[in-house]
Amino acid sequence: MSVAKKDYKIVTTKSLFDMKKNGEKISMLTAYDYTMAKIVDSAGVDVILVGDSASNVMAGHETTLPITLDQMIYHASCVVRGVQRALVVVDLPFGSYQSDSKKALESAIRVMKESGAHALKLEGGKEIKEGIKKILGAGVPVMGHLGLTPQSIYKFGTYTVRAKEEAEAEKLIEDAKMLEKIGCFAIVLEKIPAALAEKVAQEVSIPIIGIGAGSGVDGQVLVVHDMIGMTHEFSPKFLRRYMNLYEDMTKAIGQYVDDVKSKDFPNSSEQY
């Protein structure tokens, strides 16, 4: 059954609550620069995540761990300048919040003051509870992230599906309820069984955004470079490519090179 889509001129954390309550799915994509953010925002995406995945797709690192707080602030400020409607959420990077709650608050304040972002996302459950509470206490909205948490990839040792075993699944549910209780406005669930993700979405009142977590959640998020096919090496089961920009751009750039070499570009109509 289709749900009437409300026209949100500006998406806020309350808008996401309303979407969940009304059964309207939440759309979320990443962006890391002004130009891409402007396109994503104008296309009607509800939430733009300035993800620490910039470490991979923008800087070429193998993991998300190397990106710094200063670099995340740079990417976030670029995105904010290109957005008029979407809610802009920024990842706190590895090392900027895990060690103690005071450092977590200092990192959060820097991102919010220097980038103009609307909210933050932090990976983890009860182990970072105090840091989240401090950030929330300062009036900063926080989105949680459970399941596969890429900042802990060396602890996991693999990018395989998480929470398939009962003990890990129970901990994930407990962490989700804890994040809701202390005041998080939403949670991302990454690469977990669809049935578990749907159960979490039903048992908490805050929106659950999935990536590789099935269709029973309240919204979906993808890395925009993967979704439009700018990247081509990464092909997980959950990824749907809506374009093949890698191929299209390679052809276009190759044609440009040929035209320059053959002296076809610029022609007489393309010069002053």
CSV table of C-alpha atoms in Angstrom, one decimal:
chain,number,residue,atom,x,y,z
A,1,MET,CA,0.0,0.0,0.0
A,2,SER,CA,1.5,3.3,-1.0
A,3,VAL,CA,1.7,6.2,1.5
A,4,ALA,CA,1.0,9.8,0.6
A,5,LYS,CA,4.3,11.7,0.6
A,6,LYS,CA,4.2,14.9,2.6
A,7,ASP,CA,6.1,17.9,1.2
A,8,TYR,CA,8.7,18.8,3.7
A,9,LYS,CA,10.3,22.2,2.7
A,10,ILE,CA,13.0,21.6,5.3
A,11,VAL,CA,13.7,18.2,6.8
A,12,THR,CA,14.4,18.1,10.5
A,13,THR,CA,14.8,15.4,13.1
A,14,LYS,CA,11.1,15.8,13.8
A,15,SER,CA,10.3,15.3,10.2
A,16,LEU,CA,11.9,11.9,10.4
A,17,PHE,CA,9.8,10.9,13.4
A,18,ASP,CA,6.7,12.0,11.5
A,19,MET,CA,7.8,10.0,8.4
A,20,LYS,CA,8.2,6.8,10.6
A,21,LYS,CA,4.8,7.5,12.3
A,22,ASN,CA,3.1,8.0,8.9
A,23,GLY,CA,4.8,5.0,7.2
A,24,GLU,CA,6.7,7.1,4.8
A,25,LYS,CA,10.2,5.7,4.0
A,26,ILE,CA,13.2,7.9,4.6
A,27,SER,CA,15.8,8.4,1.8
A,28,MET,CA,19.4,9.0,2.8
A,29,LEU,CA,22.6,9.3,0.7
A,30,THR,CA,26.1,10.4,1.3
A,31,ALA,CA,27.8,13.6,-0.1
A,32,TYR,CA,31.2,15.0,0.5
A,33,ASP,CA,31.4,18.2,-1.5
A,34,TYR,CA,29.3,21.2,-2.5
A,35,THR,CA,28.5,20.2,-6.1
A,36,MET,CA,27.3,16.7,-5.3
A,37,ALA,CA,25.4,17.9,-2.2
A,38,LYS,CA,23.5,20.4,-4.3
A,39,ILE,CA,22.5,17.7,-6.8
A,40,VAL,CA,21.5,15.2,-4.1
A,41,ASP,CA,19.5,17.8,-2.2
A,42,SER,CA,17.7,19.1,-5.3
A,43,ALA,CA,16.7,15.5,-6.2
A,44,GLY,CA,14.7,15.3,-2.9
A,45,VAL,CA,16.8,13.1,-0.6
A,46,ASP,CA,15.7,13.5,3.0
A,47,VAL,CA,19.0,13.1,4.8
A,48,ILE,CA,22.5,13.7,3.5
A,49,LEU,CA,25.2,11.9,5.4
A,50,VAL,CA,28.7,13.4,5.3
A,51,GLY,CA,30.2,10.0,6.0
A,52,ASP,CA,33.6,9.0,7.1
A,53,SER,CA,33.4,6.9,3.9
A,54,ALA,CA,35.0,10.0,2.4
A,55,SER,CA,38.2,8.3,3.6
A,56,ASN,CA,37.5,5.6,1.0
A,57,VAL,CA,35.8,7.3,-1.9
A,58,MET,CA,37.5,10.7,-1.8
A,59,ALA,CA,40.9,10.0,-0.4
A,60,GLY,CA,41.5,6.4,-1.5
A,61,HIS,CA,42.2,4.9,1.9
A,62,GLU,CA,41.4,1.2,2.5
A,63,THR,CA,39.3,1.9,5.6
A,64,THR,CA,37.5,4.8,7.2
A,65,LEU,CA,40.0,5.1,10.1
A,66,PRO,CA,42.6,7.6,8.6
A,67,ILE,CA,40.2,10.5,8.1
A,68,THR,CA,40.6,13.3,10.6
A,69,LEU,CA,38.3,15.6,12.5
A,70,ASP,CA,39.6,18.6,10.5
A,71,GLN,CA,39.0,16.7,7.2
A,72,MET,CA,35.4,15.8,8.2
A,73,ILE,CA,34.7,19.4,9.1
A,74,TYR,CA,36.0,20.5,5.7
A,75,HIS,CA,33.8,18.0,3.9
A,76,ALA,CA,30.8,18.9,6.1
A,77,SER,CA,31.1,22.6,5.5
A,78,CYS,CA,31.3,22.1,1.7
A,79,VAL,CA,28.1,20.0,1.9
A,80,VAL,CA,26.2,22.4,4.1
A,81,ARG,CA,26.7,25.2,1.6
A,82,GLY,CA,25.1,23.2,-1.1
A,83,VAL,CA,22.0,22.1,0.8
A,84,GLN,CA,18.6,23.9,1.2
A,85,ARG,CA,16.2,21.1,2.2
A,86,ALA,CA,17.9,17.9,3.5
A,87,LEU,CA,19.0,17.2,7.1
A,88,VAL,CA,22.8,17.1,7.1
A,89,VAL,CA,24.3,14.5,9.4
A,90,VAL,CA,28.1,14.2,9.9
A,91,ASP,CA,30.1,11.2,11.1
A,92,LEU,CA,32.4,11.8,14.0
A,93,PRO,CA,35.6,10.1,12.8
A,94,PHE,CA,37.6,7.4,14.5
A,95,GLY,CA,39.5,8.6,17.5
A,96,SER,CA,37.5,11.7,18.0
A,97,TYR,CA,35.0,10.4,20.6
A,98,GLN,CA,35.7,6.8,21.8
A,99,SER,CA,38.4,7.6,24.4
A,100,ASP,CA,36.3,9.7,26.8
A,101,SER,CA,33.1,11.7,26.9
A,102,LYS,CA,34.8,15.1,27.3
A,103,LYS,CA,36.7,14.5,24.0
A,104,ALA,CA,33.5,13.4,22.4
A,105,LEU,CA,31.8,16.7,23.4
A,106,GLU,CA,34.7,18.8,22.2
A,107,SER,CA,34.7,17.0,18.8
A,108,ALA,CA,31.0,17.4,18.5
A,109,ILE,CA,31.1,21.1,19.3
A,110,ARG,CA,33.8,21.7,16.7
A,111,VAL,CA,31.9,20.0,13.9
A,112,MET,CA,28.6,21.8,14.7
A,113,LYS,CA,30.3,25.3,15.1
A,114,GLU,CA,32.7,25.0,12.2
A,115,SER,CA,30.6,23.2,9.6
A,116,GLY,CA,27.0,24.3,10.2
A,117,ALA,CA,25.8,20.7,10.2
A,118,HIS,CA,22.5,19.7,11.7
A,119,ALA,CA,23.3,16.5,13.5
A,120,LEU,CA,26.1,13.9,14.2
A,121,LYS,CA,26.4,10.1,13.8
A,122,LEU,CA,28.5,8.0,16.1
A,123,GLU,CA,29.2,4.2,15.8
A,124,GLY,CA,28.7,1.9,18.8
A,125,GLY,CA,26.4,1.1,21.7
A,126,LYS,CA,26.8,1.0,25.4
A,127,GLU,CA,30.6,1.4,25.2
A,128,ILE,CA,30.1,5.0,24.0
A,129,LYS,CA,27.0,5.8,26.0
A,130,GLU,CA,28.5,8.5,28.2
A,131,GLY,CA,29.9,10.3,25.2
A,132,ILE,CA,26.6,10.3,23.4
A,133,LYS,CA,24.8,11.6,26.6
A,134,LYS,CA,27.3,14.5,26.9
A,135,ILE,CA,26.7,15.5,23.3
A,136,LEU,CA,23.0,15.2,23.6
A,137,GLY,CA,23.2,17.3,26.8
A,138,ALA,CA,24.8,20.1,24.8
A,139,GLY,CA,21.7,20.1,22.5
A,140,VAL,CA,23.3,18.3,19.6
A,141,PRO,CA,21.1,15.7,17.8
A,142,VAL,CA,22.8,12.3,17.6
A,143,MET,CA,22.1,9.4,15.2
A,144,GLY,CA,23.4,6.0,16.3
A,145,HIS,CA,25.0,3.3,14.2
A,146,LEU,CA,25.0,-0.4,15.0
A,147,GLY,CA,25.7,-3.7,13.3
A,148,LEU,CA,28.7,-3.5,11.1
A,149,THR,CA,30.6,-0.5,12.3
A,150,PRO,CA,33.4,0.2,9.9
A,151,GLN,CA,35.5,2.1,12.4
A,152,SER,CA,35.9,-1.2,14.3
A,153,ILE,CA,36.8,-3.2,11.2
A,154,TYR,CA,40.1,-4.4,12.6
A,155,LYS,CA,38.3,-5.7,15.7
A,156,PHE,CA,35.8,-7.6,13.5
A,157,GLY,CA,38.5,-8.6,10.9
A,158,THR,CA,35.9,-8.8,8.1
A,159,TYR,CA,33.1,-6.9,6.5
A,160,THR,CA,30.7,-9.9,6.7
A,161,VAL,CA,27.1,-9.7,8.0
A,162,ARG,CA,26.9,-9.0,11.7
A,163,ALA,CA,24.5,-10.2,14.5
A,164,LYS,CA,23.7,-13.6,12.9
A,165,GLU,CA,24.4,-15.3,16.2
A,166,GLU,CA,21.8,-14.9,19.0
A,167,ALA,CA,24.1,-13.3,21.6
A,168,GLU,CA,25.2,-10.5,19.2
A,169,ALA,CA,21.6,-10.0,18.0
A,170,GLU,CA,20.4,-9.6,21.6
A,171,LYS,CA,23.2,-7.1,22.3
A,172,LEU,CA,22.2,-5.1,19.2
A,173,ILE,CA,18.6,-4.9,20.3
A,174,GLU,CA,19.7,-3.8,23.8
A,175,ASP,CA,22.0,-1.2,22.3
A,176,ALA,CA,19.2,0.1,20.0
A,177,LYS,CA,16.8,0.5,22.9
A,178,MET,CA,19.5,2.2,25.0
A,179,LEU,CA,20.2,4.7,22.2
A,180,GLU,CA,16.5,5.4,21.9
A,181,LYS,CA,16.2,5.8,25.7
A,182,ILE,CA,19.1,8.3,26.1
A,183,GLY,CA,17.7,10.5,23.2
A,184,CYS,CA,19.2,9.5,19.8
A,185,PHE,CA,16.8,10.6,17.0
A,186,ALA,CA,17.6,7.7,14.7
A,187,ILE,CA,19.8,4.7,14.2
A,188,VAL,CA,21.7,3.3,11.2
A,189,LEU,CA,21.8,-0.5,11.0
A,190,GLU,CA,24.5,-1.8,8.7
A,191,LYS,CA,24.8,-5.3,7.2
A,192,ILE,CA,22.6,-7.3,9.6
A,193,PRO,CA,19.9,-9.9,8.9
A,194,ALA,CA,16.7,-8.4,7.5
A,195,ALA,CA,14.5,-10.1,10.1
A,196,LEU,CA,16.6,-8.6,13.0
A,197,ALA,CA,16.5,-5.1,11.5
A,198,GLU,CA,12.8,-5.3,11.1
A,199,LYS,CA,12.4,-6.4,14.7
A,200,VAL,CA,14.5,-3.4,15.9
A,201,ALA,CA,12.4,-1.0,13.7
A,202,GLN,CA,9.2,-2.4,15.3
A,203,GLU,CA,10.5,-2.3,18.9
A,204,VAL,CA,11.8,1.3,18.9
A,205,SER,CA,9.9,4.5,18.2
A,206,ILE,CA,12.8,6.3,16.5
A,207,PRO,CA,13.6,5.8,12.8
A,208,ILE,CA,15.8,3.0,11.7
A,209,ILE,CA,17.8,3.5,8.6
A,210,GLY,CA,19.2,0.4,6.9
A,211,ILE,CA,22.2,-0.3,4.7
A,212,GLY,CA,22.2,-4.0,3.8
A,213,ALA,CA,19.5,-4.5,6.5
A,214,GLY,CA,16.5,-5.4,4.3
A,215,SER,CA,13.3,-3.6,3.5
A,216,GLY,CA,11.6,-3.8,6.9
A,217,VAL,CA,13.2,-0.7,8.3
A,218,ASP,CA,12.1,2.9,8.1
A,219,GLY,CA,14.6,4.1,5.5
A,220,GLN,CA,17.6,3.4,3.4
A,221,VAL,CA,21.1,4.8,3.0
A,222,LEU,CA,23.8,4.2,0.3
A,223,VAL,CA,27.1,5.8,-0.6
A,224,VAL,CA,26.3,8.0,-3.5
A,225,HIS,CA,29.4,7.1,-5.5
A,226,ASP,CA,28.4,3.5,-5.3
A,227,MET,CA,24.8,4.2,-6.2
A,228,ILE,CA,25.6,6.1,-9.3
A,229,GLY,CA,28.3,3.8,-10.4
A,230,MET,CA,31.3,6.1,-10.1
A,231,THR,CA,33.0,3.3,-8.1
A,232,HIS,CA,33.0,-0.1,-9.8
A,233,GLU,CA,35.2,-2.4,-7.6
A,234,PHE,CA,32.7,-2.5,-4.7
A,235,SER,CA,29.7,-4.7,-5.4
A,236,PRO,CA,28.0,-6.0,-2.2
A,237,LYS,CA,24.6,-7.7,-2.4
A,238,PHE,CA,22.7,-4.8,-0.9
A,239,LEU,CA,24.0,-2.3,-3.5
A,240,ARG,CA,21.7,-1.3,-6.4
A,241,ARG,CA,23.5,0.8,-9.1
A,242,TYR,CA,21.2,3.3,-10.7
A,243,MET,CA,23.8,4.5,-13.2
A,244,ASN,CA,27.2,3.4,-14.6
A,245,LEU,CA,29.0,6.7,-14.4
A,246,TYR,CA,32.4,5.0,-14.3
A,247,GLU,CA,31.9,3.7,-17.9
A,248,ASP,CA,30.1,6.9,-19.1
A,249,MET,CA,32.8,9.2,-17.7
A,250,THR,CA,35.6,7.1,-19.0
A,251,LYS,CA,34.1,7.2,-22.5
A,252,ALA,CA,33.5,10.9,-22.3
A,253,ILE,CA,37.0,11.7,-21.1
A,254,GLY,CA,38.5,9.4,-23.7
A,255,GLN,CA,36.6,11.2,-26.4
A,256,TYR,CA,37.9,14.6,-25.1
A,257,VAL,CA,41.4,13.3,-25.2
A,258,ASP,CA,40.9,12.1,-28.8
A,259,ASP,CA,39.3,15.5,-29.8
A,260,VAL,CA,42.2,17.4,-28.3
A,261,LYS,CA,44.8,15.2,-30.0
A,262,SER,CA,43.1,15.4,-33.4
A,263,LYS,CA,42.7,19.2,-33.1
A,264,ASP,CA,38.9,18.8,-33.3
A,265,PHE,CA,38.5,20.6,-30.0
A,266,PRO,CA,38.1,23.5,-29.8
A,267,ASN,CA,36.4,24.1,-33.2
A,268,SER,CA,35.7,27.5,-34.7
A,269,SER,CA,32.4,27.9,-32.8
A,270,GLU,CA,34.2,27.2,-29.4
A,271,GLN,CA,36.6,30.1,-29.5
A,272,TYR,CA,36.5,33.9,-29.2
